[in-house]
Each structure stands twice: as structure tokens, then as C-alpha cells.
PDB file of C-alpha atoms in Angstrom:
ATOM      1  CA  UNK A   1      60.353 114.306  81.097  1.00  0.00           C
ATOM      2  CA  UNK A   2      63.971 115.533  80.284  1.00  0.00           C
ATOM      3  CA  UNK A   3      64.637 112.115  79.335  1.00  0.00           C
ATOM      4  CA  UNK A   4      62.008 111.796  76.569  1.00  0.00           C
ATOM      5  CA  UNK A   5      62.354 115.532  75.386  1.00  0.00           C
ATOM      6  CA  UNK A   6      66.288 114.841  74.808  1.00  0.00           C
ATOM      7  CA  UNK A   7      65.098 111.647  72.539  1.00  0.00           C
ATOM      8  CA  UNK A   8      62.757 113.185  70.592  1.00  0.00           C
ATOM      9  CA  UNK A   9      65.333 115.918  70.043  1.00  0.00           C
ATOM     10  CA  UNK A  10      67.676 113.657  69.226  1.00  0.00           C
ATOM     11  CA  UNK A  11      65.893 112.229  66.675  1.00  0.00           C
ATOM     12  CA  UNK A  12      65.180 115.054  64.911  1.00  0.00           C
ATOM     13  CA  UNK A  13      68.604 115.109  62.836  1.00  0.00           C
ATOM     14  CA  UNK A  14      67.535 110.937  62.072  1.00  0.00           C
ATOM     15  CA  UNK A  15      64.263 111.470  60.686  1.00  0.00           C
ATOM     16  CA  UNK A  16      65.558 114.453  58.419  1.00  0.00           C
ATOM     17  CA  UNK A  17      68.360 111.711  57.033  1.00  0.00           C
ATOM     18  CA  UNK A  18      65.838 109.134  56.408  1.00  0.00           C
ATOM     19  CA  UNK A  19      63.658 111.471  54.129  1.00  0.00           C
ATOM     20  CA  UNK A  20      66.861 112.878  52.571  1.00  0.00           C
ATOM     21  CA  UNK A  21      67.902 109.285  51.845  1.00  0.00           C
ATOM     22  CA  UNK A  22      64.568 108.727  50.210  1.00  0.00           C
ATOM     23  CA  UNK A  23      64.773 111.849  48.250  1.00  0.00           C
ATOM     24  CA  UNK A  24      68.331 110.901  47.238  1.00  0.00           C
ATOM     25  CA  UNK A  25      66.939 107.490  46.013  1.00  0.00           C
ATOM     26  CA  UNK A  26      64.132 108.403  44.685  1.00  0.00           C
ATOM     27  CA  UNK A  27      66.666 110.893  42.271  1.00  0.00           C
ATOM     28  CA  UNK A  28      68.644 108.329  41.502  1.00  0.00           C
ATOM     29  CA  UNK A  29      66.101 105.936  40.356  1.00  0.00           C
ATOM     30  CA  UNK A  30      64.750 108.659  37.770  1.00  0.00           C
ATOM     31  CA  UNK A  31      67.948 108.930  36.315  1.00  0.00           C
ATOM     32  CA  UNK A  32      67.929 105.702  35.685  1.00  0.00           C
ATOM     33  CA  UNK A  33      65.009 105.961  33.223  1.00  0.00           C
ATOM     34  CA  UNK A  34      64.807 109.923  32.213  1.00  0.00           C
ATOM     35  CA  UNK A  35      66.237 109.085  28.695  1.00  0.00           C
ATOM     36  CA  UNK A  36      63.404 106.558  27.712  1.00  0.00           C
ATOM     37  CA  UNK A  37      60.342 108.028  29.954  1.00  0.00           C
ATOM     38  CA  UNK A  38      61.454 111.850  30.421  1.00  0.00           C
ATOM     39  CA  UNK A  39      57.594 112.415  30.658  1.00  0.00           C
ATOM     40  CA  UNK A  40      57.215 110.361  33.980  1.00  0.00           C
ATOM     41  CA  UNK A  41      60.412 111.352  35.037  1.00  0.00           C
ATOM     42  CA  UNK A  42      59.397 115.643  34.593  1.00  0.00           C
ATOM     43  CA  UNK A  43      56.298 114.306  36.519  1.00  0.00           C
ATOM     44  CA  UNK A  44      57.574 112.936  39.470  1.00  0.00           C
ATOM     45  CA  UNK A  45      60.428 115.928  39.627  1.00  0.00           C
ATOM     46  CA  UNK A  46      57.864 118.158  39.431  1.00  0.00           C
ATOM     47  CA  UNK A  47      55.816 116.507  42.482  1.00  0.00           C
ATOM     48  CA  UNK A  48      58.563 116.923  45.128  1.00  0.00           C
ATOM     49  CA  UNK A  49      58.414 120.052  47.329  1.00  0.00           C
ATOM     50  CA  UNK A  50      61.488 122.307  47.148  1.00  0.00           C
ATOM     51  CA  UNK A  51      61.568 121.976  50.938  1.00  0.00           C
ATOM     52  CA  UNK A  52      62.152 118.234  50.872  1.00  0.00           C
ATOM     53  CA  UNK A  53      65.720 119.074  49.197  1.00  0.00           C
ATOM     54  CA  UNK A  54      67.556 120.352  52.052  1.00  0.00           C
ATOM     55  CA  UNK A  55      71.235 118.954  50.912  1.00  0.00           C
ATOM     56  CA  UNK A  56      73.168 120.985  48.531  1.00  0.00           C
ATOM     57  CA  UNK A  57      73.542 117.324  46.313  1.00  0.00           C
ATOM     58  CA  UNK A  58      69.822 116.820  45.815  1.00  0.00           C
ATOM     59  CA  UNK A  59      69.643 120.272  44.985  1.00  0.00           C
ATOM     60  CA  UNK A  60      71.424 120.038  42.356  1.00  0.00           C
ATOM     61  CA  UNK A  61      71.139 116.794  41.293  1.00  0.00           C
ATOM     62  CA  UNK A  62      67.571 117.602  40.948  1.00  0.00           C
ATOM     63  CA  UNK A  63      68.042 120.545  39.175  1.00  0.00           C
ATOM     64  CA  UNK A  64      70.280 118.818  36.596  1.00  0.00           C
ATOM     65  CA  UNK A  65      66.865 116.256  36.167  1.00  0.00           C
ATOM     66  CA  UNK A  66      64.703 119.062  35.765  1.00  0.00           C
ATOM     67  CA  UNK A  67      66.529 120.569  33.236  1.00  0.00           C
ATOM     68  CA  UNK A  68      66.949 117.492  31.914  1.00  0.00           C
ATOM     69  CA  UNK A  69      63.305 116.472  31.655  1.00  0.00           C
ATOM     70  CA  UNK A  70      62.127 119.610  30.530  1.00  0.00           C
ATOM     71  CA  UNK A  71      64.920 119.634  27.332  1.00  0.00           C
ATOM     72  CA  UNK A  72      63.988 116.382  26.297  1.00  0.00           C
ATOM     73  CA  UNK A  73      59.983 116.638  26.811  1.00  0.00           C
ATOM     74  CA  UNK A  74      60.632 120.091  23.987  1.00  0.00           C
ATOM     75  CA  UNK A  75      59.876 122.286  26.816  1.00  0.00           C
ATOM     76  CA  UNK A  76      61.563 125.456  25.849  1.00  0.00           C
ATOM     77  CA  UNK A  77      62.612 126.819  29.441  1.00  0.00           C
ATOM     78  CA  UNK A  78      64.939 130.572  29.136  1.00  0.00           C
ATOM     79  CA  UNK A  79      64.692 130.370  32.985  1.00  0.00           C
ATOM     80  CA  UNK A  80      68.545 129.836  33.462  1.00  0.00           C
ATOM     81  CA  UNK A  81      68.348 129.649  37.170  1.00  0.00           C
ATOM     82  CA  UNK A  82      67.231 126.001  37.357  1.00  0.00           C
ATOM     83  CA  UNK A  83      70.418 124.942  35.220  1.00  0.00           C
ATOM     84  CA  UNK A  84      72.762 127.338  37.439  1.00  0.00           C
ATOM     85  CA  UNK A  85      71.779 125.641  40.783  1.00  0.00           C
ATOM     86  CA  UNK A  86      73.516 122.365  38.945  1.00  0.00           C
ATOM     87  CA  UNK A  87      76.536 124.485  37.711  1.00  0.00           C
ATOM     88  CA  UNK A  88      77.346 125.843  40.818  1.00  0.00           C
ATOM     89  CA  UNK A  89      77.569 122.822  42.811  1.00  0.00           C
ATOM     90  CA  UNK A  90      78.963 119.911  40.065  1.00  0.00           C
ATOM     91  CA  UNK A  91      82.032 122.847  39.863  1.00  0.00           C
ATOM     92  CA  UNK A  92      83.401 121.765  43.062  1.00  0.00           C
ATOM     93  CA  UNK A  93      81.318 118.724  43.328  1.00  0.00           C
ATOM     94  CA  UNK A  94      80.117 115.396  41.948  1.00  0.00           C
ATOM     95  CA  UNK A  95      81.245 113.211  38.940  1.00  0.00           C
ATOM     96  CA  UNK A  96      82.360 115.278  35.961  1.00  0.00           C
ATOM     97  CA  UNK A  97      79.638 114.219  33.663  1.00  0.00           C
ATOM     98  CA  UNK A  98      77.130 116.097  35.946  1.00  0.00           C
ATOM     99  CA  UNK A  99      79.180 119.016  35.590  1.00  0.00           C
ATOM    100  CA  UNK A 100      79.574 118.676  31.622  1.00  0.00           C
ATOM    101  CA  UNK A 101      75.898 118.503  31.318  1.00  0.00           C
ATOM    102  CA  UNK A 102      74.561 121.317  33.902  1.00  0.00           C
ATOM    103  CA  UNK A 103      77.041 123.604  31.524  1.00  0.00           C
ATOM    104  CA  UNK A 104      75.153 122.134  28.911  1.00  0.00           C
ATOM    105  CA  UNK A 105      71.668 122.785  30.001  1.00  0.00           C
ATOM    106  CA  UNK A 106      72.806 126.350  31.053  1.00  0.00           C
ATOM    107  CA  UNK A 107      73.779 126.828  27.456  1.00  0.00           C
ATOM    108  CA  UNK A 108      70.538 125.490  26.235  1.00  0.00           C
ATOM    109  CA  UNK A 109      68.922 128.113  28.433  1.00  0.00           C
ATOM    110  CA  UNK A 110      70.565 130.731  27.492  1.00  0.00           C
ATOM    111  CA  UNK A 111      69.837 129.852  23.704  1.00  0.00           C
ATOM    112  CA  UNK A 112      65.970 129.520  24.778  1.00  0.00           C
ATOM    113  CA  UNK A 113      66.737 133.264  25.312  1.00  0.00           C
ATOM    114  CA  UNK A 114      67.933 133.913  22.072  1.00  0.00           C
ATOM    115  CA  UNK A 115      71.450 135.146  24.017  1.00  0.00           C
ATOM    116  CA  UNK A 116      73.278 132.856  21.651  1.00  0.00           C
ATOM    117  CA  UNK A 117      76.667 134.277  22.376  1.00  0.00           C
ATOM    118  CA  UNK A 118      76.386 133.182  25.901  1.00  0.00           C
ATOM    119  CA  UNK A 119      74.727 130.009  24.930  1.00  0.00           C
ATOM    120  CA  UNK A 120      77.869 129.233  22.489  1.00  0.00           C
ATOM    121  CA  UNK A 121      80.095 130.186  25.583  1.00  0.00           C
ATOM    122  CA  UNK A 122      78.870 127.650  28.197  1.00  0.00           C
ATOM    123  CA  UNK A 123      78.513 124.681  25.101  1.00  0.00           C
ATOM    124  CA  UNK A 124      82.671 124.920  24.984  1.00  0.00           C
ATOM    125  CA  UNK A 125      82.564 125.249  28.632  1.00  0.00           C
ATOM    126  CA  UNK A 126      80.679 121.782  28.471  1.00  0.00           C
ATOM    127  CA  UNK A 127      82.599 120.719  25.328  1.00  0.00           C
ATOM    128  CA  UNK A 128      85.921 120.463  27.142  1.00  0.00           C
ATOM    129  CA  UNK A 129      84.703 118.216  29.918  1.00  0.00           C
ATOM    130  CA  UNK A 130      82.392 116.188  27.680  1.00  0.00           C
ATOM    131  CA  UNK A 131      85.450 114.522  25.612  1.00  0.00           C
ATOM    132  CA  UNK A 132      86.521 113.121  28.261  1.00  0.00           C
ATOM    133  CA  UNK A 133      83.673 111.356  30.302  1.00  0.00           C
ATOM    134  CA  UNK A 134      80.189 111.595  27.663  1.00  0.00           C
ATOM    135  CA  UNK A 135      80.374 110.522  24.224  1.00  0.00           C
ATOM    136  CA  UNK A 136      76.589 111.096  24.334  1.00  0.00           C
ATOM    137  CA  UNK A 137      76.405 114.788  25.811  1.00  0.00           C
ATOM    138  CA  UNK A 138      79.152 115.928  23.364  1.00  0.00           C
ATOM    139  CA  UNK A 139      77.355 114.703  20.180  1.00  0.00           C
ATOM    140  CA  UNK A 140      74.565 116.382  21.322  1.00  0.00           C
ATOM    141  CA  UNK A 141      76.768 119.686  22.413  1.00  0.00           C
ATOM    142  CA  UNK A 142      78.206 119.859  18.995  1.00  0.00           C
ATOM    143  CA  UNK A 143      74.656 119.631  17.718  1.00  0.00           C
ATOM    144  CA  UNK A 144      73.210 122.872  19.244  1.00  0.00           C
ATOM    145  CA  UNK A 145      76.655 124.549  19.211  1.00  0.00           C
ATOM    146  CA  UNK A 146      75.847 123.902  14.934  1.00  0.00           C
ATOM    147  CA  UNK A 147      72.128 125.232  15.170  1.00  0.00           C
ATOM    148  CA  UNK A 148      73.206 127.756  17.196  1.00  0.00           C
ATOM    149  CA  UNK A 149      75.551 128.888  14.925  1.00  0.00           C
ATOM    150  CA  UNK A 150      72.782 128.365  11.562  1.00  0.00           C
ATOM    151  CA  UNK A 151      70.368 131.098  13.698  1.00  0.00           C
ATOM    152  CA  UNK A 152      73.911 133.517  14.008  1.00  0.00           C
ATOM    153  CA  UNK A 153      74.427 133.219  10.353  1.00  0.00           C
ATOM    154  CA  UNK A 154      78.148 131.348  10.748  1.00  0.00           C
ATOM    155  CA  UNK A 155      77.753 128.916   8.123  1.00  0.00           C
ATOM    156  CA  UNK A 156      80.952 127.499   8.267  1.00  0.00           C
ATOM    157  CA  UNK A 157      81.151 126.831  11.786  1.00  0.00           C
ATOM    158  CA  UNK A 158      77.310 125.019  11.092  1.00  0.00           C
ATOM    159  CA  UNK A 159      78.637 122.872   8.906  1.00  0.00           C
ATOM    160  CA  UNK A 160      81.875 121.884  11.236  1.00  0.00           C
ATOM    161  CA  UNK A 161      79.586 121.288  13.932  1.00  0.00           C
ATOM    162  CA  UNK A 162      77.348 119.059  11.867  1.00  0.00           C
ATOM    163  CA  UNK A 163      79.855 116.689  10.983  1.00  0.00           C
ATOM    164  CA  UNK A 164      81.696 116.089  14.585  1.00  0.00           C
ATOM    165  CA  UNK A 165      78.403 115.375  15.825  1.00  0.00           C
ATOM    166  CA  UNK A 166      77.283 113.298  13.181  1.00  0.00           C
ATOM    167  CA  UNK A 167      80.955 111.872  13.812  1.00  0.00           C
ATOM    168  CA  UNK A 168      80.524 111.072  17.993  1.00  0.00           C
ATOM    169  CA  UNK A 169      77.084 109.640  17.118  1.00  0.00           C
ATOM    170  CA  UNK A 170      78.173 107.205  14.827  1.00  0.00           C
ATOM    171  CA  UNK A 171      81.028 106.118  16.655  1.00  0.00           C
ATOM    172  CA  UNK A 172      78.816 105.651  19.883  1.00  0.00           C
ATOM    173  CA  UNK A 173      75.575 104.058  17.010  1.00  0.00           C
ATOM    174  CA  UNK A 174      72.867 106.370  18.451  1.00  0.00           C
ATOM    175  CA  UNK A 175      70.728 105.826  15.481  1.00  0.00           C
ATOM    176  CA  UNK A 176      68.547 108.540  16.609  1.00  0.00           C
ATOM    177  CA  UNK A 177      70.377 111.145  16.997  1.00  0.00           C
ATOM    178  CA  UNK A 178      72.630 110.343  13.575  1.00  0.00           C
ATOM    179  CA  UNK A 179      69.176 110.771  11.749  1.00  0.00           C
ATOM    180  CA  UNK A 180      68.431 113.871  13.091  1.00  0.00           C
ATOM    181  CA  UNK A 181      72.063 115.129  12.451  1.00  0.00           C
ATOM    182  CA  UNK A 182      71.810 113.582   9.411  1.00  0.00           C
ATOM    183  CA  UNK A 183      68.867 116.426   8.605  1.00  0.00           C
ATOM    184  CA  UNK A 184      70.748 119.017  10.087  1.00  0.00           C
ATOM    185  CA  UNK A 185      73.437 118.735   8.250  1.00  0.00           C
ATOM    186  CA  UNK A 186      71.305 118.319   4.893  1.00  0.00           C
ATOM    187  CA  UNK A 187      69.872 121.719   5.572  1.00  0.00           C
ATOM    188  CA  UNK A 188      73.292 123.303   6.320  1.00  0.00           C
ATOM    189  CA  UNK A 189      74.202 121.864   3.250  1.00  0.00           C
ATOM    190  CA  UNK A 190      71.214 123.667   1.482  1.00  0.00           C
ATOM    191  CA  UNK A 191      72.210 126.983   3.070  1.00  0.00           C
ATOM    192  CA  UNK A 192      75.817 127.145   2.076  1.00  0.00           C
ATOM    193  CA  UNK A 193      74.060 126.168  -1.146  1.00  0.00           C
ATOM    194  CA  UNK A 194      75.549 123.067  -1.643  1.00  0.00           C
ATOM    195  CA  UNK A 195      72.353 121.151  -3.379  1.00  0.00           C
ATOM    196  CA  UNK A 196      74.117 118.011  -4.393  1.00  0.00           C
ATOM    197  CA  UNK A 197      75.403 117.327  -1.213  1.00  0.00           C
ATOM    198  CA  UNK A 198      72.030 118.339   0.790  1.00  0.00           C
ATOM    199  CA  UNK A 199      69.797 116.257  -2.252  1.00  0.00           C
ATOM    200  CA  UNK A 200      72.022 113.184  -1.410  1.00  0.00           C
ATOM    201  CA  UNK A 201      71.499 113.144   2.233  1.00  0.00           C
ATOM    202  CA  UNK A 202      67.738 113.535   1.704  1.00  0.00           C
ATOM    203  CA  UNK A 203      67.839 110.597  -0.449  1.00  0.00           C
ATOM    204  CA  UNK A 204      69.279 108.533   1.973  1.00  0.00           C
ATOM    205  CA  UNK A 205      67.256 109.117   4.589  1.00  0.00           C
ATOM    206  CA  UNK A 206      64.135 108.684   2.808  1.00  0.00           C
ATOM    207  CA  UNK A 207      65.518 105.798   1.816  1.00  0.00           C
ATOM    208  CA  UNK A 208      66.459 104.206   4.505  1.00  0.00           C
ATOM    209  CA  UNK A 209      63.054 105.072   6.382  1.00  0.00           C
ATOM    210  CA  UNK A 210      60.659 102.148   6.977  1.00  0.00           C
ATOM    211  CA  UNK A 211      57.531 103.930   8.296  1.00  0.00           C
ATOM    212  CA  UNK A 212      56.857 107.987   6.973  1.00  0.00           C
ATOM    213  CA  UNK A 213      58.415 109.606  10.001  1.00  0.00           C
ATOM    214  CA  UNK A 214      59.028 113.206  10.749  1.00  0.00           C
ATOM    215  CA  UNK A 215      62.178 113.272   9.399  1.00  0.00           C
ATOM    216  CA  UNK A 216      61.919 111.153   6.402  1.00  0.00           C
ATOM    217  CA  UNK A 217      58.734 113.204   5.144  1.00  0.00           C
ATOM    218  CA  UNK A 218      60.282 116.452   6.022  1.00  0.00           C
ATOM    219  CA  UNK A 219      63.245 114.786   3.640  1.00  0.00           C
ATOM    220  CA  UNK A 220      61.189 114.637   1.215  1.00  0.00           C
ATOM    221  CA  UNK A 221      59.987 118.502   1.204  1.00  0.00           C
ATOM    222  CA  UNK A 222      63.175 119.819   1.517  1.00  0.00           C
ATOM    223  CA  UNK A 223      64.338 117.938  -1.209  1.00  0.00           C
ATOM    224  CA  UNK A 224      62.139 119.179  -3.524  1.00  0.00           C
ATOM    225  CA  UNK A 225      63.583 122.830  -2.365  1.00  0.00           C
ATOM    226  CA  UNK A 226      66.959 121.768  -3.108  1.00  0.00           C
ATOM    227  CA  UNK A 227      66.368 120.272  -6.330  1.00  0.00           C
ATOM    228  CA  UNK A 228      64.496 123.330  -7.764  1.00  0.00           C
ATOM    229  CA  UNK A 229      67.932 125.188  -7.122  1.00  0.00           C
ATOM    230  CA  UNK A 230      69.784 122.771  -8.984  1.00  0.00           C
ATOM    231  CA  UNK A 231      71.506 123.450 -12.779  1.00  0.00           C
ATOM    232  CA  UNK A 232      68.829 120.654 -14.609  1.00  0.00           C
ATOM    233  CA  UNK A 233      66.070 120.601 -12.536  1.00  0.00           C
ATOM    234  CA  UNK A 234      63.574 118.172 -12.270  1.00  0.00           C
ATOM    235  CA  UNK A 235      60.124 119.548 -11.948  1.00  0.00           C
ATOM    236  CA  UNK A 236      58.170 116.324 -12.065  1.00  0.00           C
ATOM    237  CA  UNK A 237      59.810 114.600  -9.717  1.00  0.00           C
ATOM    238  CA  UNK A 238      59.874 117.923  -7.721  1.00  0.00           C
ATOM    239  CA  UNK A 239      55.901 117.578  -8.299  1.00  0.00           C
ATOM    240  CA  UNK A 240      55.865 114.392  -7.292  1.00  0.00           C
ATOM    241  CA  UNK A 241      57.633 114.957  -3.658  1.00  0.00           C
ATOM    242  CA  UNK A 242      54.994 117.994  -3.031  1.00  0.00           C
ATOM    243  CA  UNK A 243      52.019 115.513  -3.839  1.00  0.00           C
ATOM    244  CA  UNK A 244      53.380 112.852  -2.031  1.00  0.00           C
ATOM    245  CA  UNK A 245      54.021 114.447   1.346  1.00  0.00           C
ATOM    246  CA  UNK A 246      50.938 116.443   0.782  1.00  0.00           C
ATOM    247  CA  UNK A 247      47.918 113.608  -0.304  1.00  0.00           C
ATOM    248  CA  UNK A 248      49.232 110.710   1.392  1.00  0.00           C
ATOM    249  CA  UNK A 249      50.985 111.851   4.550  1.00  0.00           C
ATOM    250  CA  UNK A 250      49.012 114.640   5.061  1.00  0.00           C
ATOM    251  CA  UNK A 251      52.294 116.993   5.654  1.00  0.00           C
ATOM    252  CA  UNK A 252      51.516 120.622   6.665  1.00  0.00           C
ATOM    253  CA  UNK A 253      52.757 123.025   4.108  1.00  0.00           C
ATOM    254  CA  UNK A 254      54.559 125.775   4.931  1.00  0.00           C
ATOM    255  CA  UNK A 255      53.475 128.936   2.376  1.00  0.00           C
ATOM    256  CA  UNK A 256      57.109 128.725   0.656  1.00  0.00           C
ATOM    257  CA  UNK A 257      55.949 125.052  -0.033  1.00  0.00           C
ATOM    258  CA  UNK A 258      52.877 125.932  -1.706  1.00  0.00           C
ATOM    259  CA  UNK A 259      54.708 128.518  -3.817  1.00  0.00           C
ATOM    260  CA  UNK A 260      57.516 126.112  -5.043  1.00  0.00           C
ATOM    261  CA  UNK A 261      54.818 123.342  -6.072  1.00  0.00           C
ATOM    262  CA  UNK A 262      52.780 126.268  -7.420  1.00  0.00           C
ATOM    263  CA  UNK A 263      55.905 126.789  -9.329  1.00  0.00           C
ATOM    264  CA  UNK A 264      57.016 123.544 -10.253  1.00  0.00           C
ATOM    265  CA  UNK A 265      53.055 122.953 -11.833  1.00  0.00           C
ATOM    266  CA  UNK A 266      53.627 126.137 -13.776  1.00  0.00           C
ATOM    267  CA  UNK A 267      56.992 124.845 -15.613  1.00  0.00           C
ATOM    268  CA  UNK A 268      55.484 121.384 -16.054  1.00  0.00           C
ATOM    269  CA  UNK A 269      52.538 123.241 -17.849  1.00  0.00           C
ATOM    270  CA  UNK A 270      49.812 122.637 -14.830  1.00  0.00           C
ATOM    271  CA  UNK A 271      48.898 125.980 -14.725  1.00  0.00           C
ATOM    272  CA  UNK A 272      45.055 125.313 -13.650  1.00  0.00           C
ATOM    273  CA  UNK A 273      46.303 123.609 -10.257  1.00  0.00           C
ATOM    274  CA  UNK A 274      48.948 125.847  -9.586  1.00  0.00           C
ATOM    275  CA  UNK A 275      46.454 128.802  -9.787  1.00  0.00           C
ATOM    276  CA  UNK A 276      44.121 126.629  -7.176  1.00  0.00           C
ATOM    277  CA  UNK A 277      47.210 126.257  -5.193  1.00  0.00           C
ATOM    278  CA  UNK A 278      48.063 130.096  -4.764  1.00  0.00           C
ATOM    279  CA  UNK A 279      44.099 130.785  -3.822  1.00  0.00           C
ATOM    280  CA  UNK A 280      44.529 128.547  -1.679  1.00  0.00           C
ATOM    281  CA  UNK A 281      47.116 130.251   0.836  1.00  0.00           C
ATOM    282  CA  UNK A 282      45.439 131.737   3.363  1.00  0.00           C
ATOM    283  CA  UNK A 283      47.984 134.316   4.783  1.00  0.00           C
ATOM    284  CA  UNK A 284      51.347 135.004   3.038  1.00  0.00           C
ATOM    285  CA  UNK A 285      54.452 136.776   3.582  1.00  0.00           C
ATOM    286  CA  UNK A 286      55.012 138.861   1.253  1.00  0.00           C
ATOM    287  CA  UNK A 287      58.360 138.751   0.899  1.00  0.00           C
ATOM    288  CA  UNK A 288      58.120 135.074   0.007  1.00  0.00           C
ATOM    289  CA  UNK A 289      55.365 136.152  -2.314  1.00  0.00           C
ATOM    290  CA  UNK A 290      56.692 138.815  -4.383  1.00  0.00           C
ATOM    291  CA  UNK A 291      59.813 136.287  -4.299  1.00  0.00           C
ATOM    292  CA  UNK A 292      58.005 133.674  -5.986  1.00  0.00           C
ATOM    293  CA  UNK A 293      55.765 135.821  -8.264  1.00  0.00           C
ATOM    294  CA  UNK A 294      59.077 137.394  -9.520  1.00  0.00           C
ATOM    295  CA  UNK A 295      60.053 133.872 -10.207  1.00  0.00           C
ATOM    296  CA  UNK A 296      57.421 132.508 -11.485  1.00  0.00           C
ATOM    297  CA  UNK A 297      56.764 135.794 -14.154  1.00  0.00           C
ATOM    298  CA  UNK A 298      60.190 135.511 -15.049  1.00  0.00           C
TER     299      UNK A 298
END
């Protein structure tokens, strides 16, 4: 009896390795494939029971995942605690690109809770580690580091932050992400109203778009913004990039869009359809109306 009882204890410790073994494997194998499937990979974080990770490393290893999956699924998480589990342990522990991205997902936290100071802190934090071990992670630090600092009104800084990442990302050829720097940068250029510059980036990546994406019809509509601030402004082809996006890729117009084609129709002479056009918004701000009625009576 004392026999089996010291057995069974015995294996006790075994059979809590084996399933931490699996666990550990099981973590490692969705990293392997969280960049291309981050929806499977949230799933099956999001299926194992906090009790199963009893180690301090699949703690935090699956905490970096889940932060992780949840980023790049666009679910906006301010819950900072899941990110902080990583921090804490890739400090002391782990390869170094673990610890440059928990730092990162901490910062993207903190930004989901608009404390963008902090947010801008823990980015550098994951800046200095990311130049030297993730090409990747620090094109996309310097990315929110730059729309972190467009929402904080540092439009300098924006525009710095734009072009390193747009820099890393070319170096390294992630086509993705250089388009949507690409964008980012256009509209920083637009802010620090430099329209040439943000027209020309539009152009190209309309240009060099073979299906109407996202970005390439959101191009388009910004465009049209930036040209109608421009010294010789183009209203028909401003027209043109409203009708466009609107009738054939069935874009959803913002109520500043309706009021710059409204515009544009009125200096072209269509005043019938702009008329329809400004009956047609259902709820505006009006700030951005009295803006454009200003404009457009002037």
C-alpha cells in the first residue's frame, strides 16, 4: 500500500511536466503562424485555462500571444495587465525580442487608454531593444510612436516618425506595412499642410494599386481634400475622385466629404447636385458645417 501511494505521489510532479510540455508546445506552434492566422491563433489562446499555465515562461509567453493576437485581430484592449505579465518576466528572462515587443504591447495598451504619454514612454523603452534584434517590431514601433504623436498634436515628431518607419520597412520589403506608412505619412503631410507632398504620395499609391483596396480608395478621398487646399485647384478632377470612390466603390462618406464635393459642384457650377448633396446629410457637426457654409458663401 505504501509502495503504490509513494508512486502515485511520485508521479504527480511527471504528469504536471508532461501537460506543461504540451502547453509549452502548443505556444510555440502558434507563434509560428500568429502573423498570417492571428484569428486562429486569438482562438486557441483564448481556449486554454489560466490554470494550465503554471510556469512563469508560459505565462508570459502566452501573454505576449495574447496581446499579440488581440493587436493584430484590431481588438482595442486598454487592459494593460495582460501586456505587463510579459514585461515583467522577458526583463530578466527570455530572448530580447520578447522583451522588445511585451514593451511594445504595453505601450499599445496604454495608448488604447488614451494615456499617450505613458504609451510614448514604453515605445522608446521598446525602441532601444528593437534596433538591435527586430527590424519588424521597430518599423512598427516608430509607426504608433508617429500616430501617437498626430493625436498629441506634435507634428514634427509625426512626420520624423513616419519616415524611419517607412525607412525600416523598406529596408526589410514589408510591402504591407510600407503602404500603410505610406498613408500615414501622406496625411501627416496634409496636416503640417504640406499638399504637394501629401497629393504625390496619394498618387502613387493609387497608382500602384491593382484591386480598389482600403487604402488606395481612401487615397483617393483624401486627395481630393488636399487638392482643394492647393494654390490652382482643380475642382473637376476633385469631382471626379468624390464620384469615383462614391458610385463605383461604394466608399462611405464621412460628412466633411459630402461638404467638400458639395463644394467642389458649387465652383464647377453644379449647383442642383450639390444642393441634393447637403439634404442629403443626415446628422452634421456643426462646426464642419458652418465651416463649409462660410466657405462655400464666400
Amino acid at each position: 500500500m505504501m509502495k503504490r501511494l509513494f508512486i502515485i505521489i511520485a508521479a504527480i510532479p511527471i504528469l504536471f511536466s508532461c501537460s506543461d510540455q504540451n502547453i509549452s508546445h502548443t505556444l510555440k506552434d502558434v507563434e509560428s503562424y500568429i502573423m498570417e492566422r492571428p484569428d486562429s491563433a486569438l482562438t486557441v489562446l483564448e481556449s486554454i485555462e489560466r490554470s494550465d499555465l503554471r510556469t512563469p515562461r508560459n505565462k508570459a509567453h502566452h501573454a505576449l500571444l495574447h496581446a499579440m493576437a488581440l493587436d493584430k485581430n484590431y481588438i482595442d484592449v486598454a487592459d494593460d495587465s495582460i501586456a505587463q505579465v510579459a514585461v515583467d518576466y522577458y526583463q530578466k528572462h527570455g530572448p530580447m525580442k520578447n522583451r522588445a515587443r511585451a514593451l511594445y504591447y504595453l505601450g499599445v495598451a496604454y495608448f488604447n487608454q488614451k494615456e499617450y504619454d505613458k504609451a510614448i514612454l514604453e515605445y522608446s523603452k521598446a525602441e532601444k531593444i528593437a534596433e538591435r534584434c527586430d527590424s519588424l517590431y521597430l518599423g512598427m514601433i516608430y509607426a504608433s510612436m508617429s500616430y501617437t504623436y498626430n493625436l498629441t498634436y506634435n507634428s514634427y515628431a509625426e512626420l520624423t516618425y513616419n519616415q524611419k518607419a517607412l525607412d525600416v520597412f523598406t529596408d526589410i520589403n514589408a510591402e504591407k506595412h510600407i503602404r500603410s506608412i505610406k498613408y500615414r505619412m501622406a496625411v501627416s503631410f496634409h496636416n503640417n499642410d504640406e499638399y504637394d507632398n501629401a497629393v504625390k504620395i496619394y498618387k502613387e499609391l493609387i497608382d500602384e494599386s491593382s484591386s480598389p483596396d482600403y487604402i488606395m480608395i481612401q487615397s483617393m478621398i483624401d486627395m481630393a481634400h488636399s487638392l482643394l487646399e492647393m494654390e490652382d485647384v482643380d475642382y473637376y478632377m476633385i469631382d471626379s475622385l468624390f464620384r469615383k470612390t462614391k458610385n463605383e466603390y461604394g466608399a462611405e462618406f464621412k460628412n466633411k466629404d459630402y461638404w467638400a464635393w458639395a463644394y467642389s459642384l458649387y465652383r464647377i457650377g453644379k449647383n442642383t447636385e450639390a444642393d441634393k448633396l447637403i439634404e442629403g446629410i443626415q446628422v452634421s457637426d456643426e462646426i464642419v458645417a458652418h465651416f463649409w457654409k462660410s466657405r462655400i458663401a464666400a
